[in-house]
Amino acid sequence: MTDSGEQQAPAAPALRLACELALSYLETLPSRPVGEQATLAELRARLGAPLGEEGVEPAAVLRDLAAGAEPGLIGSAGPRYFGFVIGGSLPAALGADWLTSTWDQNPGLYAVSPAAAVVEEIAAAWILELLGLPAGASVGFVTGCQMAHVTALAAARHALLARTGWDAGELGLQGAPPLRILAGSEAHVTIFRALRLLGLGTRSVERIESDGQGRMEPAALARRLEAGRGTPALICAQVGNVNSGACDPLADIAALARQHGAWLHVDGAFGLWAAASPRLRHLVAGAVLADSWATDAHKWLNVPYDSGIVVVADTGAHSAAMSATASYLQQRQDGGRDALDWVPEFSRRARGFAVYAALRSLGRRGVAELVERCCGHARRMAEILAAEPGVEVLNEVVLNQVLVRFHDRAGGGSADELTRAIIRRVQRQGVCWLGGTTWHGMAAMRISVSNWSTTADDAELSAAAILTAVREERAELAGLAGRAG
Ligand SMILES: *Cc1c(COP(=O)(O)O)cnc(C)c1O
């Protein structure tokens, strides 16, 4: 800490400390245990205190906060966290995120932050280009894929009802003509929450059968569309099944949507990033033909939370569903971008800066390499694990997701129980962290590789740690069985 006299900003001592704390966290991130190191009660005790009558000095607040939180932080930004689909933070994105907080801009209106508006505009164009989406589409920067769905499906609701002569913005849904909603049997839970929030409900959703990898069956979709001809339809497809990583066949689905005048929405939270790789983009072929897309920057692009992206081809429907006007707002100043036309929020964080920084630091090739590298690590882990007797990889590893199931070699034991016990053991060990799921009725370990900093060594070390846990768990079971017998 320096004492450079009058020039120093009042925030300087606290912010220098924050920077030191942040850097020392990042330095230990690759080697610290990945899982939590304290119980709920311990964390409450470490961090809890009555709110004092008098305030505490900023640097002391930060020092205490970092020390108290430390054992309850999950190494999810680190290289051996394979739980859920999380991703870390690229250095440029993290730095831009620090600056975003410092600048404290509100990008809702061009007039309130011209720089934030222009950076969003540029980042939006880069994203459309990278993901192979229509150049004229409109883009909104939201908290995550969940709110990207809400935004996109609000645009869909608006457009589909407008075709029947109904103004959803003015009249709402009371007495509105019916809409059909079709979604794959493995659609993500956030689709259903978006439908609930939009007043469309979930009961009427027609679930379309999927194949063994979780991909929507176009023939089943065709039959359903045919059966309900005449009613405006919304189809929710996905690329990047949250368990298997499988992608719905969008070209076939889009052709059916066209034929029936349906709105096609694509949940591409992480899977849409396959489009950035020449080697993987065949998985999302036809994506360009959809009407709306939801994806994340905080997952595979490795931008800090929270950062999601919504894209809508029909810019008129998008802004009709979102925009707001008031006499005191200075809107459309100098033809600049007013972000509040494209997202549900009014005031919000200037998320475009970190997205811009991530994309610029990687370049087109860097994004492709990031995606391909993660997929390569996933394949390698699957290969190492599958070589072990009694270890079964349940999915085709087409992307960054691996589903693994463990069988008791002695037979008799339940594979579900053994799989869950091995997941808990790996989590306790702390070399890597991954979670569990139920895939087509079977318990499975779920490995997601989406961090920029994961190396081939991390992948191999983690696969080895999983195999150690398998041997230990089996040895313990055999010991128990021996004692019982
Ligand atoms: C993560 C995920 C979501 C939700 O994204 P958030 O950014 O957490 O809101 C939606 N769909 C899929 C397929 C996902 O993987």
PDB file of N, CA and C in Angstrom, residues 144-149 152 265-270 272 292-296 309-311:
ATOM      1  N   GLY A 144     -28.361 -13.942 -17.848  1.00  0.00           N
ATOM      2  CA  GLY A 144     -27.983 -15.312 -18.172  1.00  0.00           C
ATOM      3  C   GLY A 144     -28.953 -15.867 -19.191  1.00  0.00           C
ATOM      4  N   CYS A 145     -28.782 -17.133 -19.499  1.00  0.00           N
ATOM      5  CA  CYS A 145     -29.626 -17.767 -20.506  1.00  0.00           C
ATOM      6  C   CYS A 145     -31.095 -17.771 -20.052  1.00  0.00           C
ATOM      7  N   GLN A 146     -31.315 -17.873 -18.726  1.00  0.00           N
ATOM      8  CA  GLN A 146     -32.691 -17.836 -18.233  1.00  0.00           C
ATOM      9  C   GLN A 146     -33.414 -16.575 -18.723  1.00  0.00           C
ATOM     10  N   MET A 147     -32.819 -15.433 -18.520  1.00  0.00           N
ATOM     11  CA  MET A 147     -33.481 -14.198 -18.933  1.00  0.00           C
ATOM     12  C   MET A 147     -33.416 -13.997 -20.450  1.00  0.00           C
ATOM     13  N   ALA A 148     -32.459 -14.642 -21.088  1.00  0.00           N
ATOM     14  CA  ALA A 148     -32.446 -14.622 -22.554  1.00  0.00           C
ATOM     15  C   ALA A 148     -33.691 -15.345 -23.078  1.00  0.00           C
ATOM     16  N   HIS A 149     -34.044 -16.467 -22.418  1.00  0.00           N
ATOM     17  CA  HIS A 149     -35.282 -17.162 -22.809  1.00  0.00           C
ATOM     18  C   HIS A 149     -36.493 -16.260 -22.593  1.00  0.00           C
ATOM     19  N   ALA A 152     -36.544 -13.639 -25.347  1.00  0.00           N
ATOM     20  CA  ALA A 152     -36.827 -14.182 -26.681  1.00  0.00           C
ATOM     21  C   ALA A 152     -38.262 -14.686 -26.776  1.00  0.00           C
ATOM     22  N   HIS A 265     -37.334 -21.181 -31.419  1.00  0.00           N
ATOM     23  CA  HIS A 265     -36.391 -20.631 -30.430  1.00  0.00           C
ATOM     24  C   HIS A 265     -35.340 -21.695 -30.115  1.00  0.00           C
ATOM     25  N   VAL A 266     -34.088 -21.271 -30.018  1.00  0.00           N
ATOM     26  CA  VAL A 266     -32.998 -22.213 -29.737  1.00  0.00           C
ATOM     27  C   VAL A 266     -32.353 -21.897 -28.396  1.00  0.00           C
ATOM     28  N   ASP A 267     -32.371 -22.883 -27.496  1.00  0.00           N
ATOM     29  CA  ASP A 267     -31.615 -22.780 -26.241  1.00  0.00           C
ATOM     30  C   ASP A 267     -30.204 -23.282 -26.547  1.00  0.00           C
ATOM     31  N   GLY A 268     -29.293 -22.323 -26.640  1.00  0.00           N
ATOM     32  CA  GLY A 268     -27.904 -22.691 -26.945  1.00  0.00           C
ATOM     33  C   GLY A 268     -26.975 -22.179 -25.868  1.00  0.00           C
ATOM     34  N   ALA A 269     -27.370 -22.354 -24.620  1.00  0.00           N
ATOM     35  CA  ALA A 269     -26.653 -21.770 -23.471  1.00  0.00           C
ATOM     36  C   ALA A 269     -25.140 -21.935 -23.618  1.00  0.00           C
ATOM     37  N   PHE A 270     -24.712 -23.180 -23.857  1.00  0.00           N
ATOM     38  CA  PHE A 270     -23.292 -23.380 -24.143  1.00  0.00           C
ATOM     39  C   PHE A 270     -23.088 -23.953 -25.540  1.00  0.00           C
ATOM     40  N   LEU A 272     -24.327 -23.451 -28.427  1.00  0.00           N
ATOM     41  CA  LEU A 272     -24.283 -22.584 -29.607  1.00  0.00           C
ATOM     42  C   LEU A 272     -22.856 -22.162 -29.931  1.00  0.00           C
ATOM     43  N   SER A 292     -35.134 -17.061 -32.816  1.00  0.00           N
ATOM     44  CA  SER A 292     -34.493 -16.466 -31.641  1.00  0.00           C
ATOM     45  C   SER A 292     -33.542 -17.464 -31.019  1.00  0.00           C
ATOM     46  N   TRP A 293     -32.559 -16.923 -30.306  1.00  0.00           N
ATOM     47  CA  TRP A 293     -31.493 -17.733 -29.714  1.00  0.00           C
ATOM     48  C   TRP A 293     -31.181 -17.189 -28.329  1.00  0.00           C
ATOM     49  N   ALA A 294     -30.897 -18.108 -27.417  1.00  0.00           N
ATOM     50  CA  ALA A 294     -30.470 -17.703 -26.085  1.00  0.00           C
ATOM     51  C   ALA A 294     -29.141 -18.382 -25.807  1.00  0.00           C
ATOM     52  N   THR A 295     -28.186 -17.623 -25.321  1.00  0.00           N
ATOM     53  CA  THR A 295     -26.905 -18.241 -24.985  1.00  0.00           C
ATOM     54  C   THR A 295     -26.275 -17.500 -23.808  1.00  0.00           C
ATOM     55  N   ASP A 296     -25.135 -18.017 -23.377  1.00  0.00           N
ATOM     56  CA  ASP A 296     -24.430 -17.433 -22.240  1.00  0.00           C
ATOM     57  C   ASP A 296     -23.041 -16.995 -22.636  1.00  0.00           C
ATOM     58  N   ILE A 309     -26.886 -13.760 -23.268  1.00  0.00           N
ATOM     59  CA  ILE A 309     -27.104 -13.034 -24.522  1.00  0.00           C
ATOM     60  C   ILE A 309     -28.382 -13.542 -25.192  1.00  0.00           C
ATOM     61  N   VAL A 310     -29.229 -12.611 -25.608  1.00  0.00           N
ATOM     62  CA  VAL A 310     -30.417 -12.976 -26.373  1.00  0.00           C
ATOM     63  C   VAL A 310     -30.297 -12.366 -27.756  1.00  0.00           C
ATOM     64  N   VAL A 311     -30.689 -13.157 -28.750  1.00  0.00           N
ATOM     65  CA  VAL A 311     -30.644 -12.698 -30.138  1.00  0.00           C
ATOM     66  C   VAL A 311     -32.013 -12.978 -30.761  1.00  0.00           C
TER      67      VAL A 311
END
